[in-house]
PDB file of C-alpha atoms in Angstrom:
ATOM      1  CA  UNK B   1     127.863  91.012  93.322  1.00 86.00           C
ATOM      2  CA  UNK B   2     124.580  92.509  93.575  1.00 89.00           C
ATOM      3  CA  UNK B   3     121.410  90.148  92.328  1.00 94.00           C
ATOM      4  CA  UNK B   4     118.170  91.612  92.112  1.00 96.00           C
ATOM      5  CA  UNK B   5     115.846  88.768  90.643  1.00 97.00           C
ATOM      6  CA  UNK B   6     112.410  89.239  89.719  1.00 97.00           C
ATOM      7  CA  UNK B   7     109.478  86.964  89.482  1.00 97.00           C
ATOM      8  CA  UNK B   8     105.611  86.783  88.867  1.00 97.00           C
ATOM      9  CA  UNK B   9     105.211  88.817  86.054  1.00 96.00           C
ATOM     10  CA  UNK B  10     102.328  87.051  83.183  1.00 97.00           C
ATOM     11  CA  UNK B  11      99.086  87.670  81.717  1.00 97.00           C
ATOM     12  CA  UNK B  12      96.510  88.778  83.430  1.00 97.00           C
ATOM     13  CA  UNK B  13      93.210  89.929  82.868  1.00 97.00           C
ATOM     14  CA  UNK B  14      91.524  93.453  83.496  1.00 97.00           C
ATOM     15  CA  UNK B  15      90.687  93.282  87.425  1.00 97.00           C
ATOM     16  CA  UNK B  16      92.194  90.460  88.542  1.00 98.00           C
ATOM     17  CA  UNK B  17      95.297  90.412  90.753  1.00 98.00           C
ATOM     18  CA  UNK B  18      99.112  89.693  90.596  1.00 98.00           C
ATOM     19  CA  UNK B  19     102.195  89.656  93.110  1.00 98.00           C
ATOM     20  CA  UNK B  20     105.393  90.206  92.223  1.00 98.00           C
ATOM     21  CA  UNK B  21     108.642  88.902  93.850  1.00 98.00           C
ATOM     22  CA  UNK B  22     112.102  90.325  94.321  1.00 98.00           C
ATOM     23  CA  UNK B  23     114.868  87.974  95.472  1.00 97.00           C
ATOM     24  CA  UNK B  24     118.049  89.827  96.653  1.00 96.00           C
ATOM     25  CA  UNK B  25     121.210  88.675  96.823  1.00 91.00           C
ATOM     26  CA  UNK B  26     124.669  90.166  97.443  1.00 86.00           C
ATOM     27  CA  UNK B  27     123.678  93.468  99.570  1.00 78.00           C
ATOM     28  CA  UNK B  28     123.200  94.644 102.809  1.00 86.00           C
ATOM     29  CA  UNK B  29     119.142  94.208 101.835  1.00 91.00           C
ATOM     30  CA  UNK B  30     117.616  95.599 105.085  1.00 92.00           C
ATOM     31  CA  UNK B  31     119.751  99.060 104.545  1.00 93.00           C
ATOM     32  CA  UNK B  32     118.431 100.410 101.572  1.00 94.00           C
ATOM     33  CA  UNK B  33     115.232 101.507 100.378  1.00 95.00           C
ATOM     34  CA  UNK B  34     113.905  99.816  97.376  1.00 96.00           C
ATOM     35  CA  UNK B  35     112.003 100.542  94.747  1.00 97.00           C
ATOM     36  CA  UNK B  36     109.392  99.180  91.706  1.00 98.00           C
ATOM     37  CA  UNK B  37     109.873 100.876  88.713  1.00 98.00           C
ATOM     38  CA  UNK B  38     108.259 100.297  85.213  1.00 98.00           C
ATOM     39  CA  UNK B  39     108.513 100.550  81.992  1.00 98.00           C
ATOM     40  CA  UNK B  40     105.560  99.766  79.444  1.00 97.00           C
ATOM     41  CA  UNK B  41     106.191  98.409  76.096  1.00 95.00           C
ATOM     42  CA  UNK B  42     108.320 100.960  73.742  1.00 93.00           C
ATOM     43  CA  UNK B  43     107.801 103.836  76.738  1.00 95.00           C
ATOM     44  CA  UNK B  44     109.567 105.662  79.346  1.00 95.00           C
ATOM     45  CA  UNK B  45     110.404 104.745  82.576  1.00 96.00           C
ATOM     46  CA  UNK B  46     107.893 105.462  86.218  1.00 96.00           C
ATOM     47  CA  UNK B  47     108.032 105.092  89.842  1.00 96.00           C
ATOM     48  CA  UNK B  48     105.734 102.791  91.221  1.00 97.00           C
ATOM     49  CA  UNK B  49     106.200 102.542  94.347  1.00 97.00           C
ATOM     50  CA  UNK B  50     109.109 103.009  97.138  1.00 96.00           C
ATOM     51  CA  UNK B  51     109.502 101.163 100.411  1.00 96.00           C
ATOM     52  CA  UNK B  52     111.934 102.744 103.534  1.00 95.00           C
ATOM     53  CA  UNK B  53     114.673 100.365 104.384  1.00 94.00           C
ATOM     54  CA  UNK B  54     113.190  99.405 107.678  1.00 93.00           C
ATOM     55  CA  UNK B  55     109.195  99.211 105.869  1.00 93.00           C
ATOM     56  CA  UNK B  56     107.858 102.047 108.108  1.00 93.00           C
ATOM     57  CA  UNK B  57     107.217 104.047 105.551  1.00 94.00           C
ATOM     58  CA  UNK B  58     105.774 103.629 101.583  1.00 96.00           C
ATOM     59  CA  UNK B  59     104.918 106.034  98.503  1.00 96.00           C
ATOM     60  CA  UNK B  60     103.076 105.251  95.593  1.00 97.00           C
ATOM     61  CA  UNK B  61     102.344 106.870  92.409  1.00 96.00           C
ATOM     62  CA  UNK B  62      98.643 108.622  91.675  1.00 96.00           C
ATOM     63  CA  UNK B  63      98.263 105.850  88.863  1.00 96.00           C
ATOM     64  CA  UNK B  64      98.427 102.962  91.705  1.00 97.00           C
ATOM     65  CA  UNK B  65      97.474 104.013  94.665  1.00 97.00           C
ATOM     66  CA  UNK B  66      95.060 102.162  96.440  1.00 97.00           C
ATOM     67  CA  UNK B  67      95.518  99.457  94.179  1.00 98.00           C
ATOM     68  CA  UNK B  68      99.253  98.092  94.709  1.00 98.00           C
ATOM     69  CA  UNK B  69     101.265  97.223  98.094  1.00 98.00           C
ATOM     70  CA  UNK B  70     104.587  97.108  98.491  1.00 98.00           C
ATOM     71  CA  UNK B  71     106.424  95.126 101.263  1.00 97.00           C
ATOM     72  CA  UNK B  72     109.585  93.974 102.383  1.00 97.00           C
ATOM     73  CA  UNK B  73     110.811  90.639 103.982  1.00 96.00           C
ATOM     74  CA  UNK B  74     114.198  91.402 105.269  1.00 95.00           C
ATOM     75  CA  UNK B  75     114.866  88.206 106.570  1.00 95.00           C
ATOM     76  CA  UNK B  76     114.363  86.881 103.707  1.00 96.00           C
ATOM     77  CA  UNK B  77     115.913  89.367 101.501  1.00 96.00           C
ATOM     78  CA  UNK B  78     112.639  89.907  99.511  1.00 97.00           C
ATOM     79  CA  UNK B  79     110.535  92.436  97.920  1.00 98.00           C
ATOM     80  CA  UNK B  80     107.321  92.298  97.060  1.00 98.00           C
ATOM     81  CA  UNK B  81     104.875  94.004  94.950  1.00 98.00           C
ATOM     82  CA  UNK B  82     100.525  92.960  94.879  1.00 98.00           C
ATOM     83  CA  UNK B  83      99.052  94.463  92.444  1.00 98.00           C
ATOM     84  CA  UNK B  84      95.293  94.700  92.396  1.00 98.00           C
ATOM     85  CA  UNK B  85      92.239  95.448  90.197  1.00 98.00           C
ATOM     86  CA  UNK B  86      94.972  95.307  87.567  1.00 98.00           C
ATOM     87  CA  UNK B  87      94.014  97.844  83.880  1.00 98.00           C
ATOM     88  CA  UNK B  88      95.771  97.596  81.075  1.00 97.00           C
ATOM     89  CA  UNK B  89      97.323 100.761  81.236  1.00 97.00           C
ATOM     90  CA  UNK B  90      99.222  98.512  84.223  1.00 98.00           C
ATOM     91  CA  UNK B  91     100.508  96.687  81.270  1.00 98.00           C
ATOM     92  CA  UNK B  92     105.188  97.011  81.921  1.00 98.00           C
ATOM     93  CA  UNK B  93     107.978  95.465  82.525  1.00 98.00           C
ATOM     94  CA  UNK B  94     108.710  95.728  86.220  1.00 98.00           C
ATOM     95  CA  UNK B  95     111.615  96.398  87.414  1.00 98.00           C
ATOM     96  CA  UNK B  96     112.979  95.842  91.065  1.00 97.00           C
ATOM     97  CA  UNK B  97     115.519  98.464  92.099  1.00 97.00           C
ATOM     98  CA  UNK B  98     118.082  99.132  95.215  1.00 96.00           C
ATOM     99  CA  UNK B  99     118.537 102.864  96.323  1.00 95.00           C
ATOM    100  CA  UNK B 100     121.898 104.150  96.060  1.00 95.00           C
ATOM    101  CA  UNK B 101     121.872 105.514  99.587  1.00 93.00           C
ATOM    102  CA  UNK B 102     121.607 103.567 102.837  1.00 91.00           C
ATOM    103  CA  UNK B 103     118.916 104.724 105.845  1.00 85.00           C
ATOM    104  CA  UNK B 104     116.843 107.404 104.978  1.00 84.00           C
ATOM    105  CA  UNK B 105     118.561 109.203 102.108  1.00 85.00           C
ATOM    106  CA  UNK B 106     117.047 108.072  99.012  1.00 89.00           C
ATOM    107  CA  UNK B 107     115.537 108.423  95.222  1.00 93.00           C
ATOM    108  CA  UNK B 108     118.603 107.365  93.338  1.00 96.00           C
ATOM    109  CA  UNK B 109     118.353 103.689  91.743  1.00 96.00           C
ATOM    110  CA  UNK B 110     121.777 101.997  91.733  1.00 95.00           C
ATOM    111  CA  UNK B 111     121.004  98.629  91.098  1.00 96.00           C
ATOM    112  CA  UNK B 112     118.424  97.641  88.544  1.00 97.00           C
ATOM    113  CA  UNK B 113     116.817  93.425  88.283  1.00 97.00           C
ATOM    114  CA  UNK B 114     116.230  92.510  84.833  1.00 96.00           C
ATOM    115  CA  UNK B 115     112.386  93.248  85.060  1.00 97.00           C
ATOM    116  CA  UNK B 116     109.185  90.890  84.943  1.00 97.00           C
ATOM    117  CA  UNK B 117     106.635  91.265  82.031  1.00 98.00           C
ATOM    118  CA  UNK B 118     103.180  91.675  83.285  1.00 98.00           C
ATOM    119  CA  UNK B 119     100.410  92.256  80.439  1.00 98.00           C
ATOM    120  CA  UNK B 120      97.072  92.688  81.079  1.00 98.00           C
ATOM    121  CA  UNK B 121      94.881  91.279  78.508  1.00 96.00           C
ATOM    122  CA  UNK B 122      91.371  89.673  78.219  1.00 93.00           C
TER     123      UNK B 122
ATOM    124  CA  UNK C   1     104.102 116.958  90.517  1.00 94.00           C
ATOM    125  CA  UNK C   2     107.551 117.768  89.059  1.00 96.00           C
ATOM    126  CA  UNK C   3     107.713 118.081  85.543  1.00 97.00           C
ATOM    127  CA  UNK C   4     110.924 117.234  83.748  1.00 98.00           C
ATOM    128  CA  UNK C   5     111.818 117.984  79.856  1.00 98.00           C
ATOM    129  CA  UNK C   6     114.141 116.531  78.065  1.00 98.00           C
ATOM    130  CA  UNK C   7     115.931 118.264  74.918  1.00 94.00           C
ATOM    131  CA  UNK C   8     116.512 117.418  72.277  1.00 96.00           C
ATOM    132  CA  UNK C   9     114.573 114.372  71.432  1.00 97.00           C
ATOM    133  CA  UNK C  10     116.684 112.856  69.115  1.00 98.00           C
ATOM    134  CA  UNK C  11     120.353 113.368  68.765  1.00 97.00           C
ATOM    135  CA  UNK C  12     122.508 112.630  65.584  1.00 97.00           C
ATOM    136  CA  UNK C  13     125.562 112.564  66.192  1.00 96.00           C
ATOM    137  CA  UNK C  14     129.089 110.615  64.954  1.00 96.00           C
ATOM    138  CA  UNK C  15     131.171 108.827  67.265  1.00 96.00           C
ATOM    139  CA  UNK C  16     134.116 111.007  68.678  1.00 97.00           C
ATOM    140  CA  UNK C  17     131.312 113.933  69.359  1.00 97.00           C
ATOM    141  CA  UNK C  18     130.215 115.584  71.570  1.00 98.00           C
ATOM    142  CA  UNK C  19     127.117 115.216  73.078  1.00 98.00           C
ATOM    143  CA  UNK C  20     125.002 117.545  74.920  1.00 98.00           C
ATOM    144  CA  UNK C  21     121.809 116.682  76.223  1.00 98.00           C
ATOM    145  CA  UNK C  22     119.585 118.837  78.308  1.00 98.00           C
ATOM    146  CA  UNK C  23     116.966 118.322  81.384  1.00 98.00           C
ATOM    147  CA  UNK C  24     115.004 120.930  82.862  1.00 98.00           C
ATOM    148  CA  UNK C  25     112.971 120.628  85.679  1.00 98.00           C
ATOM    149  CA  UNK C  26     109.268 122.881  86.365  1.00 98.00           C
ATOM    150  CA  UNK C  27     110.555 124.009  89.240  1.00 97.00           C
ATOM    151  CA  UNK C  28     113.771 123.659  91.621  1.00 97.00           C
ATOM    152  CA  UNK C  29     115.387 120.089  92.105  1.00 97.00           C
ATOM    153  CA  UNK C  30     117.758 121.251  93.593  1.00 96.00           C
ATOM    154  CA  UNK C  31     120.977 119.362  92.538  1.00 97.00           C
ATOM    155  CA  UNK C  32     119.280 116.238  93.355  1.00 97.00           C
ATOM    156  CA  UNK C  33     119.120 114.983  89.751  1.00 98.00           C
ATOM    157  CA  UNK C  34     120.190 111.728  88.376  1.00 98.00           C
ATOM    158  CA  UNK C  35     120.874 110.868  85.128  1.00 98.00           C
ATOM    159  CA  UNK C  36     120.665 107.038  83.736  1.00 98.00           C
ATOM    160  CA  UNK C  37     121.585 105.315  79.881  1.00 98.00           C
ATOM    161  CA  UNK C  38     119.701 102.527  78.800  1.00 98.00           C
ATOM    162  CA  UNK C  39     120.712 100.281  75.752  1.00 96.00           C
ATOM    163  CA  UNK C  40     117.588  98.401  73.895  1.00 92.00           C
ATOM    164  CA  UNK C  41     117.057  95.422  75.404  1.00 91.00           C
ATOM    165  CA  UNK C  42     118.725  96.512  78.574  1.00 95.00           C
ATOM    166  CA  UNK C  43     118.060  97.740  82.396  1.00 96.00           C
ATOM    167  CA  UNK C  44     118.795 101.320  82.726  1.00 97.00           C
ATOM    168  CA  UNK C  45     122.505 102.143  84.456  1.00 97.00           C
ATOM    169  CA  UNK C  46     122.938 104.914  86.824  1.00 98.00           C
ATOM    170  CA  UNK C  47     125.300 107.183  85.343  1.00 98.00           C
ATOM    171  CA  UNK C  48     125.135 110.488  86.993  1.00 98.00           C
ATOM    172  CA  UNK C  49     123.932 111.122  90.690  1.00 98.00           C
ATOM    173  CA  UNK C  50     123.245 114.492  92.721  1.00 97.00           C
ATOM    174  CA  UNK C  51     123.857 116.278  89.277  1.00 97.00           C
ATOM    175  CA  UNK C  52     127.774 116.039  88.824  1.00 98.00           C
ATOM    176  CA  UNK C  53     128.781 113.086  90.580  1.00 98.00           C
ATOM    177  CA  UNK C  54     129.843 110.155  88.432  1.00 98.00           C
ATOM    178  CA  UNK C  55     128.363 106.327  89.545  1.00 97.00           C
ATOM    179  CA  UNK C  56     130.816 103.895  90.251  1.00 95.00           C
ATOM    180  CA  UNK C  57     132.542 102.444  87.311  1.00 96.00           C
ATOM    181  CA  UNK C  58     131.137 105.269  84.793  1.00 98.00           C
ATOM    182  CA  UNK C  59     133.787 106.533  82.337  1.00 97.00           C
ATOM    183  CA  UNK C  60     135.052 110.138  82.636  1.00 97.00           C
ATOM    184  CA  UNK C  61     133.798 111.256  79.555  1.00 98.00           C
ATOM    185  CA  UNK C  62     130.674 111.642  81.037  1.00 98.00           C
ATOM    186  CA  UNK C  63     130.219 114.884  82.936  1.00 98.00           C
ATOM    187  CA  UNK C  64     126.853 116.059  84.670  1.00 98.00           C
ATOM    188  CA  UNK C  65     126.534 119.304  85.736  1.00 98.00           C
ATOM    189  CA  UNK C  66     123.596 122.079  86.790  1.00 98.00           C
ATOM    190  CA  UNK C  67     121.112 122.857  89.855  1.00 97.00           C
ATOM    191  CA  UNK C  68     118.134 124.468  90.251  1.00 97.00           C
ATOM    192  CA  UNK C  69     115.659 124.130  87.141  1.00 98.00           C
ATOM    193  CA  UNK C  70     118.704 123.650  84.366  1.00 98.00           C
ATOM    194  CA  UNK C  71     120.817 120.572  84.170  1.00 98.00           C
ATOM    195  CA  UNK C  72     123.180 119.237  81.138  1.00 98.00           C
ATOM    196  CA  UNK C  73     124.905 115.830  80.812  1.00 98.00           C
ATOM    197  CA  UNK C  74     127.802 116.028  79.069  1.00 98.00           C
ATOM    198  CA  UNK C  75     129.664 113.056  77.045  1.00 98.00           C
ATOM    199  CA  UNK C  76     132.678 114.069  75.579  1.00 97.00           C
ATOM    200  CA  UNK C  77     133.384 112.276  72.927  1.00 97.00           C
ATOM    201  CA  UNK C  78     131.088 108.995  72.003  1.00 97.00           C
ATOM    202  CA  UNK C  79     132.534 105.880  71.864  1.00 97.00           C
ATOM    203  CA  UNK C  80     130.374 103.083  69.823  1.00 96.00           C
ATOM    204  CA  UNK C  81     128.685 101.796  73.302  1.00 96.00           C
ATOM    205  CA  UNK C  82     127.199 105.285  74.088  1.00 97.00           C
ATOM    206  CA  UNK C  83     124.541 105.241  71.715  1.00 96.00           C
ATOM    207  CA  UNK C  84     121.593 104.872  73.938  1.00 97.00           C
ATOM    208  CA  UNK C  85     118.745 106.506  75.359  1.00 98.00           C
ATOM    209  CA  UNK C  86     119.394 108.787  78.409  1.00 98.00           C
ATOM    210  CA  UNK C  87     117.279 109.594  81.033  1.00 98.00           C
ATOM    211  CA  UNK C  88     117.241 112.504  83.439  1.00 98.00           C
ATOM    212  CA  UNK C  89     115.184 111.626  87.072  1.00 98.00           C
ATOM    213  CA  UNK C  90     114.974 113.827  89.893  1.00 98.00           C
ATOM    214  CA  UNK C  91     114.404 112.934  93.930  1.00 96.00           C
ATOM    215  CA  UNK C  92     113.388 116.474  95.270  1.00 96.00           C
ATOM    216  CA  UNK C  93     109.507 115.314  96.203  1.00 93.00           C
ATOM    217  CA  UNK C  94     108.047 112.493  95.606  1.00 92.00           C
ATOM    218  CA  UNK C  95     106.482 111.806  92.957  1.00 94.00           C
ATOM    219  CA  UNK C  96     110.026 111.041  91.650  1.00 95.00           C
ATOM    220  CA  UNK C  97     109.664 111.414  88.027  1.00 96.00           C
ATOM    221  CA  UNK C  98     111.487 110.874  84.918  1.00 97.00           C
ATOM    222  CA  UNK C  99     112.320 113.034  82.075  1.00 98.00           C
ATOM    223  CA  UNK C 100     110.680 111.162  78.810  1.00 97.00           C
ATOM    224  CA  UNK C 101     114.349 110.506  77.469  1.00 97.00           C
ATOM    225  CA  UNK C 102     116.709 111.564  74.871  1.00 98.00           C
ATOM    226  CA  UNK C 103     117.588 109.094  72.248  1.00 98.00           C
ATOM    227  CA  UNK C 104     121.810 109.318  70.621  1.00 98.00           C
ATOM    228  CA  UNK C 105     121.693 107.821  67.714  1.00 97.00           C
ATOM    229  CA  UNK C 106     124.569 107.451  65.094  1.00 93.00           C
ATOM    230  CA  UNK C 107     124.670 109.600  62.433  1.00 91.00           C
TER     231      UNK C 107
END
């Protein structure tokens, strides 16, 4: 079955840096797009960022642009997410997602991980 | 950016209901909405994609429907594991967004 396995989430302080890891398992990874999506304590959920299947193309929300990067390894199955100059407002769970729809077709989250906390706190 | 509103906020409701919950969009989506429940504690679940089309494994009770600006999901009649919060999310343009969710809670 699908495993979508996040790591690196913790506390951080205002500015510094963090990178989150996704560890796939179970799917065809290098077919889908994928996706960060977050949720911040007792809030809705936003798109943070999305990644084409092959990595030739990436969107970002206004909130984090030119301060996270998202990248794929696909032969290693793994996303990644480096989030820089970190505010509190930054302060979610993060959640790694698969796109329902293989290639280019995409926007739809079918597969959810179970999210990393990351707070950011002096 | 695509604006989505979700109606009503709150829904009280008994199990065996109905439940009706609303999404409308600023401007057109299309039918390329989606609509996900998430349980506390939980991840969200894809329920609902390209407006009417059910996700796999997702009872039949639960109906979307709509296009455009105007989009309903439908559950027929609750069973105990459907109270949740539901989320509407559309993939028109990006910034995909998120409708700020509709809680159904027992009555």
């Amino acid at each position: 079955q699908v495993q979508l396995v996040e790591s690196g989430g913790g506390v951080v302080q205002p500015g510094r840096s963090l990178r989150l890891s996704c560890a796939a398992s179970g799917l065809t990874f290098s077919s889908y797009a994928m996706h960060w999506v977050r949720q911040a304590p007792g809030k809705g959920l936003e798109w943070v960022a999305v990644i084409w299947y092959d990595g030739t193309n990436k969107y970002y929300a206004d909130s984090v642009k030119g301060r996270f990067t998202i990248s794929r390894d696909n032969s290693k199955n793994t996303l990644f997410l480096q989030m820089n100059s970190l505010r509190a407002e930054d302060t979610a769970v993060y959640y790694c997602a698969r796109d329902l729809y293989r290639g280019y077709d995409m926007g739809t989250v079918e597969y959810w991980g179970q999210g990393t906390l990351v707070t950011v706190s002096s | 950016e695509i604006v989505l509103t979700q109606s009503p906020a709150t829904l009280s409701l008994s199990p065996g209901e109905r439940a009706t919950l609303s999404c409308r969009a600023s401007q057109s989506v299309s039918s390329y909405l989606a609509w996900y429940q998430q349980k506390p504690g939980q991840t969200p679940r894809l329920l609902i994609y390209d407006a009417s089309n059910r996700a796999t494994g997702i009872p039949a009770r639960f109906t979307g429907s709509g296009s455009g600006t105007d989009f309903t999901l439908t559950i027929s009649s609750l069973e105990p594991e459907d109270f949740a919060v539901y989320y509407c999310q559309h993939r028109s343009n990006w910034p995909w967004t998120f409708g700020q969710g509709t809680k159904v809670e027992i009555k």
